[in-house]
Amino acid sequence: MLVVPAVIGVLFLVLPFAGLLVRAPWSTMGARVTDPAVLSALWLSLSTAGVATAVSLLLGVPLAWLLARTDFPGRRFVRALVTVPLVIPPVVGGVALLLVLGRNGLVGRHLDAWFGLTLPFTPAAVVIAQVFVAMPFLVISVEGALRGADRRYEEAAATLGASRATVFARVTLPMVLPGIGAGAALCWARALGEFGATITFAGNFPGTTQTMPLAVYIAMQRDPEAAIVLSLVLLLVSLAVLATLRERWVNAR
Amino acid sequence: MREAARRPFRADPCRADLLCVGRRARRVRGPVAVLAAALGLTACSAGDAGSGGEGGHGLSGDLTVLAAASLTDVFTAIAEDFEEEHPRARITLNFAGSSELAQQIDSGAPADVFAAANTSTMEQVVGGQGLEPDWAAEHGTDGLVFATNTLRIAVPPDNPAQITGFADLAADGVQVAVCAEQVPCGAATRAAMAASGVEVTPVTLEEDVRAVLTKVELGEVDAGLVYATDVASAHGRVEGLEFPEAEEAVNEYPIGVLAGSGAPDLAAAWIEAVTSGEGAAVLAEAGFGTP
């Protein structure tokens, strides 16, 4: 009984991609994929998503630990706040980032005046946009893993004299590593697909801020075939990375 | 419980019986259909008479107009007047990027009139679905140019980079936003650059002209290339500088009745309203030029 809706569900999610495959201009595919503009967008996407994942790990894992292992006033509220970027439209995030970190933004104004630093229209802005929308995925995964982990090991380590930092580095971290890996994979994939916040906050310039999703959107305005090719490349890369990473981290348990 | 629930229906057996409701509805629908058909006929005859002169008051029906996003304010205003003049006509306006609309038309979106922000987008539609043959025979197969739009340099009110002309945009340290080449305003920008011989290196190629305007309004860039209409719509939040090179990149807005329109006469009347003196006045107020 459950098979029918499940099959419809799969078809609904997979058929659009079949459409991409059917309409793809296979004869000119090779030339289009190796177009320097495509390669530069792909490289920018891969590298910014990589940096965004690293930043998210650096900030997100401690944040997840704080949410899962400590108790402070307003913890529930903070947790809700942290996951807000998951549900708001990314373009709203872009507007918010622009108003805060833009050249005339609340914080950006001072960055500009004091350090001559302008974030919009730079690869750094792409990374910031990606971190904003993708980090919650990591935080949620890691927090879940931390809550699921057996705390007795940590307590045992603590009773044997290990400091809090040692417990975290030697006991907690290895225990939740699969959760961190899965979270990082999700975070990376979300960063790779990020569009709305990027085009709003970072702008769109080939080689500097034009990531693959932006290139797809802009190509769709005039050359749908190019957009199909770019979409396929992005799809393939995401699938490949997600498949390997999920295989490694999620099923490793 | 069941009995109690059913009792009220007994008074009117029709209400308890879905089929019966259907029959009643059909009974009502019959005369309405006849009436509608009659109205349709009168609309046609009135329209035929109207195309010869000022007699289009009998026009009725639904008209779907797809128009470039830059026409939003103008067409909304013209539609209000039009519906006032033709109380039985209902105009549905649908605004989006021209190329997006052209794609929708080519994939079969039902519509009666298309107004594009540039001639090449109209050509795309003409090459696909085409325009209504009778209308095209009279007004041109590539549509009728009813408005023009010229580029302006938009700067924030205090003009932080002291921009005075097109050449200033290429100066070091001046942050400029322009449209991506794939959208009409980007093509116009390219033409202006080619005409002036000044190669501007923007910091961003925005997906549409309003996004450029926004970046200027927020002061995130020192200048942006937008249309005169965008400057007008910003109501003083940006300053618009005219520059001679813009004359080489005047954007023409064509309009046409689409082939397969269910209301070609109403569509023709709408286009007449847009190209009329009143229409031109509304266009001019919004910053458009008229041919």
Coordinates of C-alpha atoms in Angstrom, one line a residue:
Chain A
M1 CA 0.0 0.0 0.0
L2 CA 2.8 2.4 0.8
V3 CA 4.7 1.5 -2.4
V4 CA 2.5 3.5 -4.7
P5 CA 2.9 6.9 -3.0
A6 CA 6.5 6.2 -2.4
V7 CA 7.1 5.5 -6.1
I8 CA 5.2 8.7 -7.0
G9 CA 7.3 10.5 -4.6
V10 CA 10.5 9.2 -6.1
L11 CA 9.3 10.0 -9.6
F12 CA 8.3 13.5 -8.6
L13 CA 11.8 14.1 -7.2
V14 CA 13.8 12.4 -10.0
L15 CA 11.8 13.1 -13.1
P16 CA 12.8 16.8 -13.4
F17 CA 16.4 15.7 -13.6
A18 CA 15.4 13.2 -16.4
G19 CA 14.1 16.3 -18.2
L20 CA 17.5 17.9 -17.9
L21 CA 19.1 14.8 -19.4
V22 CA 16.6 14.6 -22.3
R23 CA 16.9 18.2 -23.3
A24 CA 20.7 18.3 -22.9
P25 CA 22.6 19.4 -26.0
W26 CA 24.8 16.3 -26.1
S27 CA 26.6 17.2 -29.4
T28 CA 28.0 20.4 -28.1
M29 CA 28.4 19.2 -24.5
G30 CA 32.1 18.8 -24.5
A31 CA 32.8 22.3 -25.8
R32 CA 30.3 23.9 -23.4
V33 CA 31.6 22.1 -20.3
T34 CA 35.2 23.0 -21.0
D35 CA 34.3 26.7 -21.7
P36 CA 36.6 28.7 -19.4
A37 CA 33.6 30.6 -18.1
V38 CA 32.0 27.4 -16.9
L39 CA 35.2 26.1 -15.4
S40 CA 35.8 29.3 -13.5
A41 CA 32.2 29.3 -12.1
L42 CA 32.6 25.6 -11.2
W43 CA 35.9 26.3 -9.5
L44 CA 34.5 29.3 -7.6
S45 CA 31.6 27.2 -6.5
L46 CA 33.7 24.3 -5.3
S47 CA 36.3 26.5 -3.5
T48 CA 33.8 28.9 -1.8
A49 CA 31.6 25.9 -0.7
G50 CA 34.8 24.3 0.7
V51 CA 35.8 27.4 2.6
A52 CA 32.2 27.9 3.8
T53 CA 32.2 24.3 5.1
A54 CA 35.5 24.9 6.9
V55 CA 34.2 28.1 8.5
S56 CA 31.0 26.3 9.4
L57 CA 32.9 23.5 11.1
L58 CA 35.1 26.0 13.0
L59 CA 32.1 27.9 14.3
G60 CA 29.3 25.4 14.1
V61 CA 30.8 22.5 16.0
P62 CA 31.5 24.5 19.2
L63 CA 28.0 26.1 18.8
A64 CA 26.4 22.7 18.6
W65 CA 28.4 21.5 21.6
L66 CA 27.2 24.6 23.5
L67 CA 23.6 23.9 22.6
A68 CA 23.7 20.2 23.4
R69 CA 26.0 20.0 26.4
T70 CA 25.5 23.2 28.4
D71 CA 22.6 24.9 29.9
F72 CA 22.3 28.6 29.8
P73 CA 19.4 31.0 30.0
G74 CA 17.7 31.4 26.6
R75 CA 19.3 28.3 25.2
R76 CA 16.1 27.2 23.5
F77 CA 15.7 30.6 22.0
V78 CA 19.3 30.6 20.7
R79 CA 18.7 27.2 19.2
A80 CA 15.6 28.5 17.4
L81 CA 17.5 31.5 16.1
V82 CA 20.3 29.4 14.8
T83 CA 18.0 27.4 12.7
V84 CA 16.1 30.4 11.3
P85 CA 18.3 30.5 8.1
L86 CA 17.0 27.0 7.3
V87 CA 13.5 28.3 6.8
I88 CA 13.7 31.9 5.7
P89 CA 14.0 32.4 1.9
P90 CA 17.8 32.8 1.2
V91 CA 17.1 36.1 -0.6
V92 CA 16.0 37.5 2.8
G93 CA 19.3 36.4 4.2
G94 CA 21.0 38.2 1.4
V95 CA 19.1 41.4 2.1
A96 CA 19.9 41.1 5.8
L97 CA 23.6 40.5 5.1
L98 CA 23.7 43.5 2.7
L99 CA 22.1 45.8 5.3
V100 CA 24.5 44.7 7.9
L101 CA 27.8 44.0 6.1
G102 CA 27.2 46.1 3.0
R103 CA 29.3 49.2 2.3
N104 CA 26.6 51.3 4.0
G105 CA 25.5 48.6 6.4
L106 CA 25.4 48.8 10.2
V107 CA 28.8 47.0 10.6
G108 CA 30.0 47.2 7.0
R109 CA 30.2 51.0 7.2
H110 CA 32.8 50.7 10.0
L111 CA 34.7 48.0 8.2
D112 CA 34.9 50.3 5.3
A113 CA 35.9 53.4 7.3
W114 CA 38.4 51.7 9.6
F115 CA 40.0 49.0 7.5
G116 CA 39.0 50.0 3.9
L117 CA 37.3 46.6 3.8
T118 CA 34.3 46.2 1.5
L119 CA 32.7 42.8 1.5
P120 CA 30.0 42.9 -1.2
F121 CA 31.1 41.9 -4.7
T122 CA 34.0 39.8 -3.3
P123 CA 34.5 36.0 -3.0
A124 CA 34.4 36.6 0.8
A125 CA 30.8 37.8 0.4
V126 CA 30.0 34.5 -1.4
V127 CA 31.5 32.5 1.5
I128 CA 29.6 34.6 4.0
A129 CA 26.3 34.1 2.2
Q130 CA 27.0 30.4 2.0
V131 CA 27.9 30.1 5.7
F132 CA 24.8 31.9 6.6
V133 CA 22.4 29.5 4.9
A134 CA 24.5 26.3 5.2
M135 CA 25.9 26.3 8.8
P136 CA 22.5 25.5 10.4
F137 CA 22.6 22.1 8.6
L138 CA 25.9 21.3 10.3
V139 CA 24.8 22.6 13.7
I140 CA 21.6 20.5 13.7
S141 CA 23.4 17.4 12.6
V142 CA 26.2 17.8 15.2
E143 CA 23.8 18.7 17.9
G144 CA 21.8 15.6 17.2
A145 CA 24.9 13.5 17.3
L146 CA 26.0 15.0 20.6
R147 CA 22.6 14.4 22.1
G148 CA 22.6 10.8 20.9
A149 CA 26.1 10.1 22.2
D150 CA 26.6 8.2 25.4
R151 CA 27.7 10.8 28.0
R152 CA 29.1 8.1 30.4
Y153 CA 32.4 8.0 28.4
E154 CA 32.8 11.7 28.9
E155 CA 32.0 11.4 32.6
A156 CA 34.5 8.6 33.0
A157 CA 37.2 10.6 31.3
A158 CA 36.4 13.5 33.5
T159 CA 36.6 11.4 36.7
L160 CA 40.0 10.1 35.5
G161 CA 41.2 13.7 35.5
A162 CA 40.9 14.8 31.9
S163 CA 40.2 18.5 31.5
R164 CA 37.1 19.7 29.7
A165 CA 39.1 20.4 26.5
T166 CA 40.8 17.0 26.6
V167 CA 37.4 15.3 27.1
F168 CA 36.1 17.2 24.1
A169 CA 39.0 16.6 21.9
R170 CA 39.8 12.9 22.9
V171 CA 36.3 11.5 23.7
T172 CA 33.4 13.6 22.5
L173 CA 34.8 14.6 19.1
P174 CA 35.7 11.1 18.0
M175 CA 32.4 9.8 19.2
V176 CA 30.4 12.3 17.1
L177 CA 32.7 12.3 14.1
P178 CA 30.2 10.5 11.8
G179 CA 27.6 13.2 12.7
I180 CA 30.1 15.9 12.0
G181 CA 30.9 14.3 8.6
A182 CA 27.3 14.0 7.6
G183 CA 26.6 17.5 8.7
A184 CA 29.7 18.8 6.8
A185 CA 28.5 17.0 3.7
L186 CA 25.0 18.5 4.0
C187 CA 26.5 21.9 4.7
W188 CA 28.8 21.7 1.7
A189 CA 26.0 20.6 -0.6
R190 CA 23.8 23.4 0.6
A191 CA 26.6 25.9 0.2
L192 CA 27.2 24.6 -3.4
G193 CA 23.6 25.2 -4.3
E194 CA 23.2 28.6 -2.6
F195 CA 21.7 31.2 -4.9
G196 CA 19.4 33.8 -3.4
A197 CA 21.6 35.1 -0.7
T198 CA 24.6 35.1 -3.0
I199 CA 23.1 37.0 -5.8
T200 CA 21.7 39.6 -3.4
F201 CA 24.7 40.1 -1.1
A202 CA 27.7 39.1 -3.3
G203 CA 26.4 40.2 -6.7
N204 CA 27.3 38.4 -9.8
F205 CA 30.6 38.8 -11.6
P206 CA 32.3 36.0 -13.6
G207 CA 35.4 34.8 -11.9
T208 CA 34.8 36.7 -8.6
T209 CA 31.3 36.1 -7.3
Q210 CA 29.5 34.2 -10.1
T211 CA 29.0 30.7 -8.7
M212 CA 27.4 27.9 -10.7
P213 CA 23.8 28.5 -9.5
L214 CA 24.2 32.2 -10.5
A215 CA 25.7 31.2 -13.9
V216 CA 22.7 28.8 -14.4
Y217 CA 20.2 31.6 -13.6
I218 CA 21.9 34.2 -15.8
A219 CA 22.3 31.7 -18.7
M220 CA 18.6 30.8 -18.5
Q221 CA 17.9 34.4 -19.5
R222 CA 19.2 34.0 -23.0
D223 CA 20.7 30.6 -23.6
P224 CA 18.6 27.8 -22.0
E225 CA 20.9 25.1 -23.5
A226 CA 23.9 26.6 -21.6
A227 CA 21.8 26.6 -18.5
I228 CA 21.0 22.9 -19.0
V229 CA 24.6 22.1 -19.4
L230 CA 25.6 24.0 -16.3
S231 CA 22.8 22.4 -14.3
L232 CA 23.9 19.0 -15.3
V233 CA 27.5 19.7 -14.3
L234 CA 26.3 21.0 -10.9
L235 CA 24.0 18.1 -10.4
L236 CA 26.8 15.6 -11.3
V237 CA 29.3 17.2 -8.9
S238 CA 26.8 17.3 -6.0
L239 CA 25.7 13.7 -6.6
A240 CA 29.2 12.5 -6.7
V241 CA 30.3 14.2 -3.6
L242 CA 27.2 13.5 -1.6
A243 CA 27.3 9.8 -2.6
T244 CA 30.9 9.4 -1.5
L245 CA 30.6 11.4 1.6
R246 CA 27.3 9.9 2.8
E247 CA 28.5 6.4 2.0
R248 CA 31.6 7.1 4.2
W249 CA 30.0 9.0 7.0
V250 CA 26.4 8.1 7.3
N251 CA 26.6 4.3 6.7
A252 CA 29.8 4.0 8.6
R253 CA 27.8 3.6 11.8
Chain B
M1 CA -26.9 11.7 14.5
R2 CA -26.9 10.7 10.9
E3 CA -30.7 11.1 10.7
A4 CA -30.5 14.5 12.3
A5 CA -27.9 15.6 9.9
R6 CA -29.9 14.5 6.9
R7 CA -33.2 16.0 7.9
P8 CA -32.6 19.6 6.7
F9 CA -31.8 18.3 3.3
R10 CA -35.3 16.6 3.0
A11 CA -36.9 20.0 2.8
D12 CA -35.0 20.6 -0.4
P13 CA -34.2 17.3 -2.0
C14 CA -32.1 19.1 -4.5
R15 CA -29.5 20.1 -1.8
A16 CA -29.0 16.5 -0.8
D17 CA -28.3 15.3 -4.3
L18 CA -25.0 16.3 -5.9
L19 CA -26.3 15.3 -9.3
C20 CA -29.3 17.5 -8.7
V21 CA -27.2 20.4 -7.8
G22 CA -25.3 19.8 -11.0
R23 CA -28.6 19.8 -13.0
R24 CA -29.6 23.0 -11.3
A25 CA -26.3 24.5 -12.1
R26 CA -26.5 23.4 -15.7
R27 CA -29.9 24.9 -15.9
V28 CA -28.5 28.2 -14.8
R29 CA -25.4 27.9 -16.9
G30 CA -27.5 27.4 -20.0
P31 CA -28.9 31.0 -20.3
V32 CA -25.6 32.4 -19.1
A33 CA -23.8 30.6 -21.9
V34 CA -26.2 31.9 -24.4
L35 CA -25.9 35.4 -23.0
A36 CA -22.1 35.2 -23.0
A37 CA -22.2 34.0 -26.6
A38 CA -24.4 36.9 -27.5
L39 CA -22.1 39.3 -25.7
G40 CA -19.2 37.7 -27.5
L41 CA -20.9 38.4 -30.8
T42 CA -21.7 42.0 -29.9
A43 CA -18.2 42.4 -28.7
C44 CA -16.9 41.2 -32.1
S45 CA -19.2 43.4 -34.1
A46 CA -18.5 46.4 -31.8
G47 CA -14.8 45.7 -32.1
D48 CA -15.0 45.6 -35.8
A49 CA -16.8 48.9 -35.8
G50 CA -14.3 50.2 -33.2
S51 CA -11.3 49.4 -35.3
G52 CA -12.5 52.0 -37.8
G53 CA -13.0 54.8 -35.3
E54 CA -14.0 55.6 -31.7
G55 CA -16.7 53.1 -31.2
G56 CA -15.1 50.4 -28.9
H57 CA -17.4 50.9 -25.9
G58 CA -19.1 47.6 -26.4
L59 CA -15.9 45.7 -25.9
S60 CA -16.0 42.9 -23.3
G61 CA -14.2 39.8 -22.3
D62 CA -11.0 38.9 -20.6
L63 CA -7.6 40.1 -21.9
T64 CA -4.3 38.7 -20.7
V65 CA -1.4 41.0 -21.2
L66 CA 2.1 39.8 -20.6
A67 CA 4.5 42.8 -20.3
A68 CA 8.1 43.6 -19.4
A69 CA 8.5 44.3 -15.7
S70 CA 9.5 47.9 -16.5
L71 CA 6.0 48.5 -17.7
T72 CA 4.4 47.6 -14.4
D73 CA 3.3 51.1 -13.3
V74 CA 2.4 52.4 -16.7
F75 CA 0.3 49.4 -17.8
T76 CA -1.4 49.2 -14.4
A77 CA -2.5 52.9 -14.8
I78 CA -3.6 52.4 -18.4
A79 CA -5.5 49.3 -17.5
E80 CA -7.5 51.2 -14.9
D81 CA -8.5 53.8 -17.4
F82 CA -9.2 51.1 -20.0
E83 CA -11.5 49.1 -17.6
E84 CA -13.3 52.3 -16.7
E85 CA -13.9 53.0 -20.4
H86 CA -14.9 49.4 -21.1
P87 CA -16.7 48.2 -18.0
R88 CA -17.3 44.7 -19.4
A89 CA -13.6 44.2 -20.2
R90 CA -11.3 42.7 -17.7
I91 CA -7.5 43.1 -18.1
T92 CA -5.2 40.6 -16.4
L93 CA -1.7 42.0 -16.3
N94 CA 1.3 39.7 -15.9
F95 CA 4.7 41.3 -15.4
A96 CA 8.1 39.6 -15.5
G97 CA 11.4 39.8 -17.4
S98 CA 10.8 40.0 -21.1
S99 CA 12.9 36.9 -21.9
E100 CA 11.1 34.9 -19.2
L101 CA 7.7 35.9 -20.6
A102 CA 8.9 35.1 -24.2
Q103 CA 9.8 31.6 -23.0
Q104 CA 6.4 31.2 -21.3
I105 CA 4.7 32.2 -24.5
D106 CA 6.8 29.8 -26.6
S107 CA 5.9 27.0 -24.2
G108 CA 2.2 27.8 -24.7
A109 CA 1.2 30.1 -21.9
P110 CA -2.2 31.5 -22.9
A111 CA -2.0 35.2 -23.5
D112 CA -3.4 37.9 -25.8
V113 CA -0.9 40.7 -25.9
F114 CA 2.9 40.7 -25.4
A115 CA 4.8 43.9 -24.7
A116 CA 8.6 43.3 -24.6
A117 CA 11.4 45.5 -23.3
N118 CA 13.4 45.0 -26.5
T119 CA 12.9 44.1 -30.1
S120 CA 15.0 40.9 -30.0
T121 CA 12.8 39.4 -27.4
M122 CA 9.7 40.1 -29.5
E123 CA 11.5 38.5 -32.5
Q124 CA 12.0 35.4 -30.4
V125 CA 8.2 35.2 -29.9
V126 CA 7.5 36.1 -33.5
G127 CA 9.8 33.3 -34.6
G128 CA 8.0 30.9 -32.4
Q129 CA 4.2 31.3 -31.9
G130 CA 4.0 34.5 -33.9
L131 CA 1.6 37.4 -33.9
E132 CA -2.0 37.4 -34.8
P133 CA -1.9 37.5 -38.7
D134 CA -4.7 40.2 -39.2
W135 CA -3.2 42.5 -36.6
A136 CA 0.3 41.9 -37.9
A137 CA -0.7 42.7 -41.5
E138 CA -1.9 46.1 -40.3
H139 CA 0.8 47.0 -37.8
G140 CA 3.8 45.0 -38.7
T141 CA 4.9 41.4 -38.2
D142 CA 7.5 42.3 -35.6
G143 CA 5.1 44.3 -33.4
L144 CA 4.6 48.0 -32.9
V145 CA 7.2 50.0 -31.2
F146 CA 5.3 52.1 -28.6
A147 CA 7.9 53.3 -26.2
T148 CA 11.7 53.9 -25.9
N149 CA 13.9 53.8 -22.9
T150 CA 17.3 55.4 -22.6
L151 CA 20.1 54.5 -20.3
R152 CA 21.1 56.9 -17.5
I153 CA 23.9 56.8 -15.0
A154 CA 22.3 56.4 -11.6
V155 CA 24.3 57.7 -8.7
P156 CA 23.3 58.0 -5.0
P157 CA 22.0 61.5 -4.2
D158 CA 25.4 62.7 -2.8
N159 CA 27.3 61.2 -5.8
P160 CA 30.2 60.0 -3.6
A161 CA 32.5 59.3 -6.6
Q162 CA 31.7 62.6 -8.3
I163 CA 30.6 61.0 -11.5
T164 CA 29.9 63.5 -14.3
G165 CA 30.0 61.3 -17.4
F166 CA 30.3 57.9 -18.9
A167 CA 34.2 58.0 -18.9
D168 CA 34.2 58.5 -15.1
L169 CA 32.8 55.0 -14.7
A170 CA 36.0 53.5 -15.9
A171 CA 38.1 55.4 -13.3
D172 CA 40.1 53.5 -10.7
G173 CA 38.2 52.7 -7.5
V174 CA 34.8 53.5 -8.9
Q175 CA 32.4 50.7 -8.1
V176 CA 29.9 50.2 -10.9
A177 CA 26.9 47.8 -11.1
V178 CA 25.5 47.0 -14.5
C179 CA 23.1 44.4 -15.9
A180 CA 24.3 41.0 -17.1
E181 CA 24.7 40.9 -20.9
Q182 CA 22.0 38.3 -21.1
V183 CA 19.2 40.7 -20.1
P184 CA 18.1 43.6 -22.3
C185 CA 19.6 46.4 -20.1
G186 CA 22.9 44.6 -20.3
A187 CA 22.8 44.5 -24.0
A188 CA 22.1 48.2 -24.0
T189 CA 25.0 48.7 -21.6
R190 CA 27.3 46.8 -24.0
A191 CA 26.1 49.0 -26.9
A192 CA 26.8 52.2 -24.9
M193 CA 30.3 50.9 -24.1
A194 CA 31.0 50.1 -27.7
A195 CA 29.8 53.5 -28.8
S196 CA 31.9 55.4 -26.3
G197 CA 35.0 53.2 -26.6
V198 CA 35.1 53.3 -22.7
E199 CA 35.5 49.9 -21.2
V200 CA 33.8 49.9 -17.8
T201 CA 34.7 47.1 -15.5
P202 CA 31.8 46.6 -13.2
V203 CA 31.9 44.9 -9.8
T204 CA 28.7 43.0 -10.5
L205 CA 26.6 42.0 -13.4
E206 CA 23.1 42.1 -11.9
E207 CA 20.3 39.8 -13.1
D208 CA 18.0 42.7 -13.8
V209 CA 17.9 46.5 -14.0
R210 CA 16.0 46.9 -10.7
A211 CA 18.8 45.0 -8.9
V212 CA 21.2 47.5 -10.3
L213 CA 19.0 50.4 -9.1
T214 CA 18.8 48.8 -5.6
K215 CA 22.5 48.5 -5.3
V216 CA 22.8 52.2 -6.1
E217 CA 20.0 53.2 -3.8
L218 CA 21.7 51.3 -0.9
G219 CA 24.9 53.1 -1.7
E220 CA 26.7 49.7 -2.2
V221 CA 28.1 51.0 -5.6
D222 CA 29.1 54.5 -6.7
A223 CA 27.1 54.3 -9.9
G224 CA 24.9 52.0 -12.0
L225 CA 23.6 51.9 -15.5
V226 CA 19.8 51.9 -15.5
Y227 CA 17.0 53.2 -17.6
A228 CA 15.5 56.7 -17.4
T229 CA 12.3 55.0 -16.2
D230 CA 14.1 53.4 -13.3
V231 CA 15.5 56.8 -12.2
A232 CA 12.0 58.2 -12.4
S233 CA 10.6 55.4 -10.3
A234 CA 13.2 55.9 -7.6
H235 CA 11.6 59.3 -6.7
G236 CA 14.8 61.1 -5.8
R237 CA 16.5 58.2 -4.0
V238 CA 19.0 58.1 -6.9
E239 CA 20.1 60.9 -9.3
G240 CA 20.1 60.2 -13.0
L241 CA 22.8 61.6 -15.3
E242 CA 22.2 61.8 -19.0
F243 CA 25.1 60.9 -21.2
P244 CA 25.4 61.2 -25.0
E245 CA 26.6 57.6 -25.5
A246 CA 23.2 56.4 -24.4
E247 CA 21.8 57.6 -27.7
E248 CA 23.5 54.6 -29.3
A249 CA 21.7 52.2 -27.1
V250 CA 18.1 53.3 -27.1
N251 CA 15.8 50.4 -26.2
E252 CA 12.7 50.0 -28.1
Y253 CA 9.5 48.4 -26.6
P254 CA 7.4 46.5 -29.2
I255 CA 3.9 45.3 -28.5
G256 CA 1.7 42.9 -30.5
V257 CA -1.4 40.7 -30.4
L258 CA -0.4 37.1 -30.0
A259 CA -1.5 34.4 -32.5
G260 CA -4.1 32.3 -30.9
S261 CA -5.5 35.1 -28.8
G262 CA -9.1 34.5 -27.9
A263 CA -9.9 38.2 -27.9
P264 CA -8.0 39.8 -30.8
D265 CA -10.3 42.8 -31.0
L266 CA -10.0 43.5 -27.3
A267 CA -6.3 43.0 -27.7
A268 CA -6.1 45.5 -30.6
A269 CA -8.2 48.0 -28.6
W270 CA -5.7 47.6 -25.7
I271 CA -2.8 48.4 -27.9
E272 CA -4.6 51.4 -29.3
A273 CA -5.1 52.6 -25.7
V274 CA -1.4 52.2 -25.1
T275 CA -0.4 54.1 -28.2
S276 CA -3.1 56.8 -27.8
G277 CA -2.3 60.3 -26.6
E278 CA -3.4 59.4 -23.0
G279 CA -1.2 56.3 -23.1
A280 CA 1.8 58.3 -24.3
A281 CA 1.3 60.8 -21.5
V282 CA 1.4 58.0 -18.9
L283 CA 4.5 56.6 -20.6
A284 CA 6.2 60.0 -20.6
E285 CA 5.5 60.6 -17.0
A286 CA 7.2 57.3 -16.1
G287 CA 10.3 58.3 -18.0
F288 CA 9.7 56.6 -21.3
G289 CA 10.2 58.2 -24.6
T290 CA 7.6 57.7 -27.3
P291 CA 8.4 57.1 -30.9

